[in-house]
mmCIF file of C-alpha atoms in Angstrom:
data_model
loop_
_atom_site.group_PDB
_atom_site.id
_atom_site.type_symbol
_atom_site.label_atom_id
_atom_site.label_comp_id
_atom_site.label_asym_id
_atom_site.label_seq_id
_atom_site.Cartn_x
_atom_site.Cartn_y
_atom_site.Cartn_z
ATOM 1 C CA UNK A 90 -77.126 23.548 -59.929
ATOM 2 C CA UNK A 91 -75.312 20.534 -58.570
ATOM 3 C CA UNK A 92 -74.026 19.703 -61.983
ATOM 4 C CA UNK A 93 -72.750 23.235 -62.413
ATOM 5 C CA UNK A 94 -70.984 23.148 -59.126
ATOM 6 C CA UNK A 95 -69.450 19.819 -59.936
ATOM 7 C CA UNK A 96 -68.448 21.031 -63.333
ATOM 8 C CA UNK A 97 -66.755 24.140 -62.022
ATOM 9 C CA UNK A 98 -64.949 22.146 -59.391
ATOM 10 C CA UNK A 99 -63.945 19.520 -61.902
ATOM 11 C CA UNK A 100 -62.630 22.017 -64.411
ATOM 12 C CA UNK A 101 -60.625 23.882 -61.749
ATOM 13 C CA UNK A 102 -62.916 26.933 -61.921
ATOM 14 C CA UNK A 103 -61.316 28.125 -65.131
ATOM 15 C CA UNK A 104 -64.438 29.479 -66.858
ATOM 16 C CA UNK A 105 -65.607 31.190 -63.678
ATOM 17 C CA UNK A 106 -62.312 33.030 -63.309
ATOM 18 C CA UNK A 107 -62.032 34.163 -66.883
ATOM 19 C CA UNK A 108 -65.440 35.770 -67.113
ATOM 20 C CA UNK A 109 -65.195 38.554 -64.511
ATOM 21 C CA UNK A 110 -61.596 39.325 -65.285
ATOM 22 C CA UNK A 111 -62.228 41.548 -68.357
ATOM 23 C CA UNK A 112 -64.780 43.549 -66.393
ATOM 24 C CA UNK A 113 -62.226 44.313 -63.716
ATOM 25 C CA UNK A 114 -59.710 45.381 -66.295
ATOM 26 C CA UNK A 115 -62.233 47.615 -67.981
ATOM 27 C CA UNK A 116 -63.052 49.222 -64.632
ATOM 28 C CA UNK A 117 -59.446 49.905 -63.780
ATOM 29 C CA UNK A 118 -58.878 51.428 -67.207
ATOM 30 C CA UNK A 119 -61.847 53.744 -66.934
ATOM 31 C CA UNK A 120 -61.209 55.013 -63.408
ATOM 32 C CA UNK A 121 -57.968 54.255 -61.537
ATOM 33 C CA UNK A 122 -58.524 53.230 -57.959
ATOM 34 C CA UNK A 123 -58.645 56.428 -55.875
ATOM 35 C CA UNK A 124 -55.886 56.785 -53.279
ATOM 36 C CA UNK A 125 -56.919 55.672 -49.846
ATOM 37 C CA UNK A 126 -55.540 55.341 -46.339
ATOM 38 C CA UNK A 127 -56.241 52.880 -43.596
ATOM 39 C CA UNK A 128 -57.471 54.687 -40.487
ATOM 40 C CA UNK A 129 -57.153 52.850 -37.175
ATOM 41 C CA UNK A 130 -59.486 54.389 -34.633
ATOM 42 C CA UNK A 131 -59.531 53.676 -30.932
ATOM 43 C CA UNK A 132 -63.014 52.558 -29.875
ATOM 44 C CA UNK A 133 -64.648 52.018 -26.510
ATOM 45 C CA UNK A 134 -65.524 53.933 -23.373
ATOM 46 C CA UNK A 135 -63.267 55.131 -20.568
ATOM 47 C CA UNK A 136 -59.634 54.065 -20.326
ATOM 48 C CA UNK A 137 -59.371 50.473 -19.126
ATOM 49 C CA UNK A 138 -62.746 49.585 -20.655
ATOM 50 C CA UNK A 139 -62.730 45.840 -21.464
ATOM 51 C CA UNK A 140 -64.293 46.636 -24.859
ATOM 52 C CA UNK A 141 -61.414 48.948 -25.770
ATOM 53 C CA UNK A 142 -60.114 48.062 -29.222
ATOM 54 C CA UNK A 143 -59.049 49.529 -32.547
ATOM 55 C CA UNK A 144 -61.339 49.526 -35.606
ATOM 56 C CA UNK A 145 -59.851 49.839 -39.053
ATOM 57 C CA UNK A 146 -61.471 51.773 -41.874
ATOM 58 C CA UNK A 147 -60.380 52.323 -45.446
ATOM 59 C CA UNK A 148 -60.967 55.941 -46.438
ATOM 60 C CA UNK A 149 -60.626 57.384 -49.933
ATOM 61 C CA UNK A 150 -58.450 60.459 -49.860
ATOM 62 C CA UNK A 151 -58.502 63.631 -51.895
ATOM 63 C CA UNK A 152 -56.212 66.622 -52.199
ATOM 64 C CA UNK A 153 -55.688 68.635 -49.001
ATOM 65 C CA UNK A 154 -57.878 66.230 -47.047
ATOM 66 C CA UNK A 155 -57.551 66.459 -43.282
ATOM 67 C CA UNK A 156 -57.857 63.919 -40.479
ATOM 68 C CA UNK A 157 -61.186 65.525 -39.561
ATOM 69 C CA UNK A 158 -62.458 64.999 -43.129
ATOM 70 C CA UNK A 159 -61.488 61.347 -42.826
ATOM 71 C CA UNK A 160 -63.325 61.035 -39.503
ATOM 72 C CA UNK A 161 -66.456 62.633 -40.940
ATOM 73 C CA UNK A 162 -66.223 60.307 -43.955
ATOM 74 C CA UNK A 163 -65.989 57.267 -41.675
ATOM 75 C CA UNK A 164 -68.890 58.431 -39.529
ATOM 76 C CA UNK A 165 -71.179 59.256 -42.440
ATOM 77 C CA UNK A 166 -70.457 56.232 -44.631
ATOM 78 C CA UNK A 167 -69.104 53.395 -42.500
ATOM 79 C CA UNK A 168 -69.582 53.723 -38.749
ATOM 80 C CA UNK A 169 -72.399 56.041 -37.615
ATOM 81 C CA UNK A 170 -71.734 55.279 -33.915
ATOM 82 C CA UNK A 171 -68.208 56.731 -33.997
ATOM 83 C CA UNK A 172 -67.813 59.437 -31.335
ATOM 84 C CA UNK A 173 -65.513 62.395 -31.802
ATOM 85 C CA UNK A 174 -65.779 66.098 -31.187
ATOM 86 C CA UNK A 175 -65.398 69.045 -33.524
ATOM 87 C CA UNK A 176 -66.895 72.429 -34.048
ATOM 88 C CA UNK A 177 -65.383 75.104 -36.266
ATOM 89 C CA UNK A 178 -63.376 72.904 -38.729
ATOM 90 C CA UNK A 179 -60.879 75.706 -39.385
ATOM 91 C CA UNK A 180 -58.545 75.706 -36.384
ATOM 92 C CA UNK A 181 -60.266 78.430 -34.406
ATOM 93 C CA UNK A 182 -62.017 76.588 -31.605
ATOM 94 C CA UNK A 183 -59.605 73.845 -30.588
ATOM 95 C CA UNK A 184 -62.365 71.281 -30.093
ATOM 96 C CA UNK A 185 -61.102 68.516 -32.382
ATOM 97 C CA UNK A 186 -57.768 67.801 -30.670
ATOM 98 C CA UNK A 187 -56.820 64.127 -30.634
ATOM 99 C CA UNK A 188 -53.760 61.955 -30.958
ATOM 100 C CA UNK A 189 -52.621 61.361 -34.538
ATOM 101 C CA UNK A 190 -49.986 58.631 -34.832
ATOM 102 C CA UNK A 191 -49.149 59.041 -31.148
ATOM 103 C CA UNK A 192 -48.813 62.815 -31.083
ATOM 104 C CA UNK A 193 -51.522 65.288 -30.090
ATOM 105 C CA UNK A 194 -52.785 67.469 -32.936
ATOM 106 C CA UNK A 195 -55.891 69.200 -34.253
ATOM 107 C CA UNK A 196 -57.794 66.881 -36.554
ATOM 108 C CA UNK A 197 -58.954 69.839 -38.661
ATOM 109 C CA UNK A 198 -55.475 71.190 -39.397
ATOM 110 C CA UNK A 199 -53.618 67.913 -39.842
ATOM 111 C CA UNK A 200 -53.474 66.844 -43.457
ATOM 112 C CA UNK A 201 -53.470 63.188 -44.410
ATOM 113 C CA UNK A 202 -50.583 63.776 -46.779
ATOM 114 C CA UNK A 203 -47.337 62.751 -45.176
ATOM 115 C CA UNK A 204 -48.978 60.713 -42.436
ATOM 116 C CA UNK A 205 -48.390 57.395 -44.195
ATOM 117 C CA UNK A 206 -50.746 54.678 -45.429
ATOM 118 C CA UNK A 207 -51.924 53.822 -41.954
ATOM 119 C CA UNK A 208 -53.074 56.482 -39.508
ATOM 120 C CA UNK A 209 -53.738 55.726 -35.864
ATOM 121 C CA UNK A 210 -56.193 57.980 -34.066
ATOM 122 C CA UNK A 211 -56.521 57.949 -30.295
ATOM 123 C CA UNK A 212 -58.149 60.249 -27.747
ATOM 124 C CA UNK A 213 -55.983 62.871 -26.031
ATOM 125 C CA UNK A 214 -53.836 61.522 -23.217
ATOM 126 C CA UNK A 215 -54.244 62.716 -19.600
ATOM 127 C CA UNK A 216 -57.986 63.325 -20.056
ATOM 128 C CA UNK A 217 -60.717 60.914 -18.966
ATOM 129 C CA UNK A 218 -62.177 59.335 -22.115
ATOM 130 C CA UNK A 219 -65.937 59.552 -22.589
ATOM 131 C CA UNK A 220 -66.312 57.454 -25.713
ATOM 132 C CA UNK A 221 -64.101 56.517 -28.672
ATOM 133 C CA UNK A 222 -62.151 59.742 -29.376
ATOM 134 C CA UNK A 223 -64.154 62.165 -27.237
ATOM 135 C CA UNK A 224 -62.614 63.166 -23.922
ATOM 136 C CA UNK A 225 -63.935 64.922 -20.835
ATOM 137 C CA UNK A 226 -62.340 68.379 -20.682
ATOM 138 C CA UNK A 227 -63.610 69.224 -17.172
ATOM 139 C CA UNK A 228 -60.326 68.592 -15.265
ATOM 140 C CA UNK A 229 -58.620 70.965 -17.703
ATOM 141 C CA UNK A 230 -61.103 73.777 -17.088
ATOM 142 C CA UNK A 231 -61.199 73.091 -13.354
ATOM 143 C CA UNK A 232 -57.485 73.879 -13.308
ATOM 144 C CA UNK A 233 -58.092 76.999 -15.380
ATOM 145 C CA UNK A 234 -60.396 78.088 -12.531
ATOM 146 C CA UNK A 235 -57.822 77.133 -9.886
ATOM 147 C CA UNK A 236 -55.305 79.387 -11.629
ATOM 148 C CA UNK A 237 -58.004 82.119 -11.693
ATOM 149 C CA UNK A 238 -57.840 82.391 -15.440
ATOM 150 C CA UNK A 239 -59.901 85.553 -15.674
ATOM 151 C CA UNK A 240 -59.204 89.266 -15.364
ATOM 152 C CA UNK A 241 -59.923 90.889 -11.980
ATOM 153 C CA UNK A 242 -59.973 94.540 -13.036
ATOM 154 C CA UNK A 243 -58.381 97.251 -10.930
ATOM 155 C CA UNK A 244 -60.511 100.147 -9.782
ATOM 156 C CA UNK A 245 -58.725 102.245 -12.365
ATOM 157 C CA UNK A 246 -59.957 100.009 -15.176
ATOM 158 C CA UNK A 247 -63.560 100.612 -14.128
ATOM 159 C CA UNK A 248 -63.261 104.357 -14.721
ATOM 160 C CA UNK A 249 -61.771 104.396 -18.199
ATOM 161 C CA UNK A 250 -60.748 101.834 -20.797
ATOM 162 C CA UNK A 251 -57.155 100.806 -20.143
ATOM 163 C CA UNK A 252 -54.727 101.412 -22.943
ATOM 164 C CA UNK A 253 -51.897 99.017 -23.589
ATOM 165 C CA UNK A 254 -49.935 100.208 -26.601
ATOM 166 C CA UNK A 255 -49.239 97.509 -29.222
ATOM 167 C CA UNK A 256 -45.548 98.338 -29.165
ATOM 168 C CA UNK A 257 -45.249 98.492 -25.400
ATOM 169 C CA UNK A 258 -43.028 96.024 -23.577
ATOM 170 C CA UNK A 259 -45.964 94.736 -21.605
ATOM 171 C CA UNK A 260 -47.930 93.899 -24.721
ATOM 172 C CA UNK A 261 -44.965 92.229 -26.430
ATOM 173 C CA UNK A 262 -44.237 90.093 -23.399
ATOM 174 C CA UNK A 263 -47.655 88.463 -23.510
ATOM 175 C CA UNK A 264 -47.886 88.558 -27.297
ATOM 176 C CA UNK A 265 -47.883 84.854 -28.216
ATOM 177 C CA UNK A 266 -49.319 83.678 -24.894
ATOM 178 C CA UNK A 267 -52.715 85.359 -25.285
ATOM 179 C CA UNK A 268 -53.354 83.375 -28.472
ATOM 180 C CA UNK A 269 -54.260 80.207 -26.516
ATOM 181 C CA UNK A 270 -57.618 78.695 -27.517
ATOM 182 C CA UNK A 271 -57.649 76.030 -24.758
ATOM 183 C CA UNK A 272 -57.598 73.010 -27.034
ATOM 184 C CA UNK A 273 -55.859 70.898 -24.381
ATOM 185 C CA UNK A 274 -52.999 69.679 -26.575
ATOM 186 C CA UNK A 275 -50.313 70.979 -24.210
ATOM 187 C CA UNK A 276 -52.116 69.381 -21.281
ATOM 188 C CA UNK A 277 -52.233 66.062 -23.129
ATOM 189 C CA UNK A 278 -48.576 66.161 -24.140
ATOM 190 C CA UNK A 279 -47.272 67.108 -20.674
ATOM 191 C CA UNK A 280 -45.769 64.108 -18.924
ATOM 192 C CA UNK A 281 -45.908 65.891 -15.562
ATOM 193 C CA UNK A 282 -49.706 66.176 -15.811
ATOM 194 C CA UNK A 283 -49.736 62.406 -16.358
ATOM 195 C CA UNK A 284 -47.531 61.965 -13.299
ATOM 196 C CA UNK A 285 -49.193 64.456 -10.942
ATOM 197 C CA UNK A 286 -52.912 64.859 -11.533
ATOM 198 C CA UNK A 287 -52.980 67.961 -9.278
ATOM 199 C CA UNK A 288 -50.484 69.828 -11.465
ATOM 200 C CA UNK A 289 -52.116 72.894 -12.983
ATOM 201 C CA UNK A 290 -50.764 72.114 -16.428
ATOM 202 C CA UNK A 291 -49.267 74.286 -19.175
ATOM 203 C CA UNK A 292 -52.457 76.002 -20.378
ATOM 204 C CA UNK A 293 -53.615 77.246 -16.970
ATOM 205 C CA UNK A 294 -50.119 78.484 -16.109
ATOM 206 C CA UNK A 295 -49.828 80.170 -19.501
ATOM 207 C CA UNK A 296 -53.096 81.980 -18.809
ATOM 208 C CA UNK A 297 -51.881 82.990 -15.355
ATOM 209 C CA UNK A 298 -48.696 84.368 -16.935
ATOM 210 C CA UNK A 299 -50.660 86.644 -19.263
ATOM 211 C CA UNK A 300 -52.702 87.965 -16.330
ATOM 212 C CA UNK A 301 -49.746 88.395 -13.980
ATOM 213 C CA UNK A 302 -48.157 90.562 -16.680
ATOM 214 C CA UNK A 303 -51.363 92.528 -17.286
ATOM 215 C CA UNK A 304 -51.347 96.004 -15.730
ATOM 216 C CA UNK A 305 -55.178 96.032 -15.744
ATOM 217 C CA UNK A 306 -55.296 93.033 -13.430
ATOM 218 C CA UNK A 307 -55.677 93.639 -9.697
ATOM 219 C CA UNK A 308 -54.856 90.136 -8.439
ATOM 220 C CA UNK A 309 -51.115 90.419 -9.180
ATOM 221 C CA UNK A 310 -49.226 89.006 -6.212
ATOM 222 C CA UNK A 311 -52.142 86.946 -4.942
ATOM 223 C CA UNK A 312 -52.398 85.162 -8.268
ATOM 224 C CA UNK A 313 -48.650 84.681 -8.432
ATOM 225 C CA UNK A 314 -48.570 83.091 -4.971
ATOM 226 C CA UNK A 315 -51.452 80.818 -5.856
ATOM 227 C CA UNK A 316 -49.865 79.691 -9.089
ATOM 228 C CA UNK A 317 -46.243 79.311 -7.961
ATOM 229 C CA UNK A 318 -46.756 76.321 -5.701
ATOM 230 C CA UNK A 319 -45.634 72.712 -5.623
ATOM 231 C CA UNK A 320 -48.484 71.762 -7.954
ATOM 232 C CA UNK A 321 -48.070 74.934 -9.963
ATOM 233 C CA UNK A 322 -45.192 76.507 -11.842
ATOM 234 C CA UNK A 323 -42.504 74.824 -9.738
ATOM 235 C CA UNK A 324 -43.662 71.376 -10.803
ATOM 236 C CA UNK A 325 -42.621 72.015 -14.426
ATOM 237 C CA UNK A 326 -39.503 70.078 -15.446
ATOM 238 C CA UNK A 327 -38.742 72.029 -18.659
ATOM 239 C CA UNK A 328 -39.359 69.071 -20.934
ATOM 240 C CA UNK A 329 -40.799 71.348 -23.664
ATOM 241 C CA UNK A 330 -43.471 68.849 -24.676
ATOM 242 C CA UNK A 331 -46.116 71.587 -24.545
ATOM 243 C CA UNK A 332 -43.976 74.014 -26.545
ATOM 244 C CA UNK A 333 -43.253 71.395 -29.209
ATOM 245 C CA UNK A 334 -46.864 70.340 -29.584
ATOM 246 C CA UNK A 335 -48.720 73.673 -29.347
ATOM 247 C CA UNK A 336 -50.436 74.273 -32.727
ATOM 248 C CA UNK A 337 -50.533 78.025 -32.040
ATOM 249 C CA UNK A 338 -46.773 78.207 -31.578
ATOM 250 C CA UNK A 339 -47.078 79.311 -27.955
ATOM 251 C CA UNK A 340 -44.409 78.305 -25.469
ATOM 252 C CA UNK A 341 -46.175 77.501 -22.184
ATOM 253 C CA UNK A 342 -42.767 76.410 -20.878
ATOM 254 C CA UNK A 343 -41.589 79.975 -21.481
ATOM 255 C CA UNK A 344 -44.652 81.305 -19.635
ATOM 256 C CA UNK A 345 -43.964 79.002 -16.690
ATOM 257 C CA UNK A 346 -40.342 80.113 -16.635
ATOM 258 C CA UNK A 347 -41.593 83.709 -16.678
ATOM 259 C CA UNK A 348 -43.763 83.000 -13.626
ATOM 260 C CA UNK A 349 -40.811 81.380 -11.858
ATOM 261 C CA UNK A 350 -38.591 84.377 -12.615
ATOM 262 C CA UNK A 351 -41.248 86.758 -11.309
ATOM 263 C CA UNK A 352 -41.692 84.734 -8.139
ATOM 264 C CA UNK A 353 -37.929 84.607 -7.509
ATOM 265 C CA UNK A 354 -37.525 88.315 -8.239
ATOM 266 C CA UNK A 355 -40.360 89.120 -5.827
ATOM 267 C CA UNK A 356 -38.832 86.911 -3.149
ATOM 268 C CA UNK A 357 -35.385 88.436 -3.564
ATOM 269 C CA UNK A 358 -36.831 91.957 -3.373
ATOM 270 C CA UNK A 359 -38.724 91.082 -0.213
ATOM 271 C CA UNK A 360 -35.632 89.515 1.320
ATOM 272 C CA UNK A 361 -33.483 92.542 0.456
ATOM 273 C CA UNK A 362 -36.107 94.928 1.829
ATOM 274 C CA UNK A 363 -36.353 93.020 5.111
ATOM 275 C CA UNK A 364 -32.581 93.095 5.538
ATOM 276 C CA UNK A 365 -32.598 96.822 4.741
ATOM 277 C CA UNK A 366 -35.190 97.369 7.465
ATOM 278 C CA UNK A 367 -33.121 95.283 9.856
ATOM 279 C CA UNK A 368 -35.764 92.611 10.359
ATOM 280 C CA UNK A 369 -35.837 88.908 9.685
ATOM 281 C CA UNK A 370 -37.443 87.977 6.337
ATOM 282 C CA UNK A 371 -41.166 87.533 6.732
ATOM 283 C CA UNK A 372 -41.290 89.261 10.133
ATOM 284 C CA UNK B 102 -72.026 69.172 -17.450
ATOM 285 C CA UNK B 103 -70.402 65.815 -17.710
ATOM 286 C CA UNK B 104 -71.505 62.915 -15.603
ATOM 287 C CA UNK B 105 -68.155 61.231 -15.129
ATOM 288 C CA UNK B 106 -68.002 60.255 -11.474
ATOM 289 C CA UNK B 107 -64.615 58.632 -11.238
ATOM 290 C CA UNK B 108 -62.669 59.903 -14.209
ATOM 291 C CA UNK B 109 -59.718 57.715 -15.080
ATOM 292 C CA UNK B 110 -57.181 59.848 -16.927
ATOM 293 C CA UNK B 111 -56.085 58.229 -20.137
ATOM 294 C CA UNK B 112 -52.361 57.703 -19.612
ATOM 295 C CA UNK B 113 -50.040 56.396 -22.286
ATOM 296 C CA UNK B 114 -48.466 53.152 -21.006
ATOM 297 C CA UNK B 115 -44.718 53.448 -20.562
ATOM 298 C CA UNK B 116 -44.028 49.918 -21.760
ATOM 299 C CA UNK B 117 -45.499 50.582 -25.217
ATOM 300 C CA UNK B 118 -42.981 51.578 -27.886
ATOM 301 C CA UNK B 119 -45.444 54.068 -29.373
ATOM 302 C CA UNK B 120 -45.239 56.178 -26.202
ATOM 303 C CA UNK B 121 -41.490 56.570 -26.716
ATOM 304 C CA UNK B 122 -41.519 56.948 -30.488
ATOM 305 C CA UNK B 123 -43.672 60.065 -30.296
ATOM 306 C CA UNK B 124 -41.365 61.805 -27.801
ATOM 307 C CA UNK B 125 -39.880 65.216 -28.585
ATOM 308 C CA UNK B 126 -36.137 66.073 -28.293
ATOM 309 C CA UNK B 127 -36.646 68.128 -25.128
ATOM 310 C CA UNK B 128 -38.277 65.138 -23.462
ATOM 311 C CA UNK B 129 -35.432 62.845 -24.526
ATOM 312 C CA UNK B 130 -33.022 65.377 -23.060
ATOM 313 C CA UNK B 131 -34.847 65.247 -19.735
ATOM 314 C CA UNK B 132 -35.156 61.447 -19.694
ATOM 315 C CA UNK B 133 -31.460 60.965 -20.483
ATOM 316 C CA UNK B 134 -30.499 63.524 -17.867
ATOM 317 C CA UNK B 135 -32.549 61.691 -15.253
ATOM 318 C CA UNK B 136 -31.090 58.317 -16.250
ATOM 319 C CA UNK B 137 -27.548 59.709 -16.159
ATOM 320 C CA UNK B 138 -28.256 61.065 -12.664
ATOM 321 C CA UNK B 139 -29.445 57.660 -11.473
ATOM 322 C CA UNK B 140 -26.420 55.950 -13.019
ATOM 323 C CA UNK B 141 -24.096 58.471 -11.360
ATOM 324 C CA UNK B 142 -25.640 57.781 -7.943
ATOM 325 C CA UNK B 143 -24.691 54.114 -8.429
ATOM 326 C CA UNK B 144 -21.258 54.790 -9.934
ATOM 327 C CA UNK B 145 -20.121 57.488 -7.512
ATOM 328 C CA UNK B 146 -19.666 55.218 -4.436
ATOM 329 C CA UNK B 147 -17.828 52.689 -6.606
ATOM 330 C CA UNK B 148 -15.557 55.458 -7.819
ATOM 331 C CA UNK B 149 -14.881 56.684 -4.261
ATOM 332 C CA UNK B 150 -14.006 53.185 -3.091
ATOM 333 C CA UNK B 151 -11.700 52.455 -6.002
ATOM 334 C CA UNK B 152 -10.870 55.487 -8.149
ATOM 335 C CA UNK B 153 -8.732 53.606 -10.658
ATOM 336 C CA UNK B 154 -11.274 51.494 -12.520
ATOM 337 C CA UNK B 155 -10.985 52.887 -16.063
ATOM 338 C CA UNK B 156 -14.389 51.658 -17.224
ATOM 339 C CA UNK B 157 -16.121 53.350 -14.281
ATOM 340 C CA UNK B 158 -14.133 56.558 -14.730
ATOM 341 C CA UNK B 159 -14.791 56.902 -18.436
ATOM 342 C CA UNK B 160 -18.488 56.101 -17.996
ATOM 343 C CA UNK B 161 -18.711 58.658 -15.216
ATOM 344 C CA UNK B 162 -16.959 61.258 -17.344
ATOM 345 C CA UNK B 163 -19.440 60.714 -20.161
ATOM 346 C CA UNK B 164 -22.409 60.834 -17.788
ATOM 347 C CA UNK B 165 -21.202 63.906 -15.889
ATOM 348 C CA UNK B 166 -20.564 65.817 -19.129
ATOM 349 C CA UNK B 167 -23.945 64.790 -20.536
ATOM 350 C CA UNK B 168 -25.790 65.624 -17.321
ATOM 351 C CA UNK B 169 -24.128 69.006 -16.955
ATOM 352 C CA UNK B 170 -24.754 70.047 -20.568
ATOM 353 C CA UNK B 171 -28.457 69.453 -20.196
ATOM 354 C CA UNK B 172 -28.416 71.158 -16.821
ATOM 355 C CA UNK B 173 -26.840 74.168 -18.505
ATOM 356 C CA UNK B 174 -29.653 74.116 -21.060
ATOM 357 C CA UNK B 175 -32.274 74.321 -18.314
ATOM 358 C CA UNK B 176 -30.373 77.081 -16.496
ATOM 359 C CA UNK B 177 -30.003 79.143 -19.680
ATOM 360 C CA UNK B 178 -33.693 78.813 -20.568
ATOM 361 C CA UNK B 179 -34.642 79.560 -16.947
ATOM 362 C CA UNK B 180 -32.754 82.835 -17.206
ATOM 363 C CA UNK B 181 -34.477 83.919 -20.353
ATOM 364 C CA UNK B 182 -32.828 82.153 -23.280
ATOM 365 C CA UNK B 183 -35.499 82.361 -26.012
ATOM 366 C CA UNK B 184 -37.643 79.232 -26.059
ATOM 367 C CA UNK B 185 -37.992 79.176 -29.808
ATOM 368 C CA UNK B 186 -34.308 78.229 -29.983
ATOM 369 C CA UNK B 187 -34.421 75.549 -27.282
ATOM 370 C CA UNK B 188 -34.002 72.711 -29.814
ATOM 371 C CA UNK B 189 -30.963 74.351 -31.365
ATOM 372 C CA UNK B 190 -29.544 74.950 -27.896
ATOM 373 C CA UNK B 191 -30.042 71.267 -27.153
ATOM 374 C CA UNK B 192 -28.144 70.159 -30.255
ATOM 375 C CA UNK B 193 -25.356 72.698 -29.739
ATOM 376 C CA UNK B 194 -24.859 71.740 -26.099
ATOM 377 C CA UNK B 195 -24.970 68.034 -26.954
ATOM 378 C CA UNK B 196 -22.249 68.594 -29.536
ATOM 379 C CA UNK B 197 -20.226 70.629 -27.020
ATOM 380 C CA UNK B 198 -20.704 67.830 -24.497
ATOM 381 C CA UNK B 199 -19.518 65.122 -26.883
ATOM 382 C CA UNK B 200 -16.522 67.256 -27.868
ATOM 383 C CA UNK B 201 -15.725 67.932 -24.203
ATOM 384 C CA UNK B 202 -15.936 64.230 -23.453
ATOM 385 C CA UNK B 203 -13.475 63.303 -26.202
ATOM 386 C CA UNK B 204 -11.171 66.157 -25.287
ATOM 387 C CA UNK B 205 -11.126 65.206 -21.601
ATOM 388 C CA UNK B 206 -10.858 61.499 -22.363
ATOM 389 C CA UNK B 207 -8.116 61.581 -24.977
ATOM 390 C CA UNK B 208 -6.071 64.708 -24.244
ATOM 391 C CA UNK B 209 -4.881 63.332 -20.921
ATOM 392 C CA UNK B 210 -3.697 59.866 -21.786
ATOM 393 C CA UNK B 211 -1.625 59.603 -18.636
ATOM 394 C CA UNK B 212 -4.899 59.520 -16.711
ATOM 395 C CA UNK B 213 -5.994 56.260 -18.246
ATOM 396 C CA UNK B 214 -4.330 52.952 -17.648
ATOM 397 C CA UNK B 215 -5.646 51.400 -20.833
ATOM 398 C CA UNK B 216 -4.028 54.105 -22.946
ATOM 399 C CA UNK B 217 -0.663 54.499 -21.253
#
């Protein structure tokens, strides 16, 4: 053994290098190396965790492969402790939202093609991180509750099913806004949510907009007053981050602007009515 | 459900380039409008004290035009301009702003010492 080692050292490792080389060539001729991407994944617990770091994985890619496919591949073959969340895999549930190369997106509907050779995956911003890529959605749904994101039916609706014609103005006004699946991407992309943690956020306000415009809903003005506050619609700065990032093509900014318009119109009407009655506004 | 007692929201740090690189045009519009407002607060008293400093005047002209164009964008969208065209509106108004700046700056050469 010693002699061999000495020999190889003495002869500058020439025979050792030549032998495996043909094998490698033969391999590359038989099957060309499959295309792959380097996936950088944020690891660790909550934000500010001292163990927070990025792990890199090399993932073989195939046609029409998505970020979620890559994550599943990493978890099943390389790193079983990797935490991330997904459910439907087809863009229906909105569970798998995360940050791909700095921008929030659904892992299941984001293809690897066009993302480059290195993909950075991080958890959604503005949410408390539970582990790796999984975030705690509770503040998001708490705000949904604060905005009363459910229908309070009128007494009329209890008697007979309400009819809202597909071509009616009411239906068209809420058309894109009812498509929200509460994935949290708008909430993560909103810089105002990052600045003011009490701000209701685009999704809750979008939901409130659909209900304020719903003739079956009995909460009307009460909901509007609750939602158009300092931490509600009036906090929005029209930055359009939510509109740009929404995978469903909804414009929560437009919904918030709709709420603002409704609030102003209501206020102006009230003011005009009080003047007409010859009383001070609010008296 | 979750047992997070003191949730620390995961905020992107402002000093990291990645936070800026992933910004959308509407956000840039807002950031630049804010910065132009701050710059105008500083420049305005200087301008009042000495209105004939060309560098201050031309900078103020650029900032005022920029700030107002993006203000107009917000006003238009507030009053129901369709949101799906907000990017186009941003580019159009930016172009109008740049054109207005050059028109105001170079069509009145008698206003500027360095040109007359």
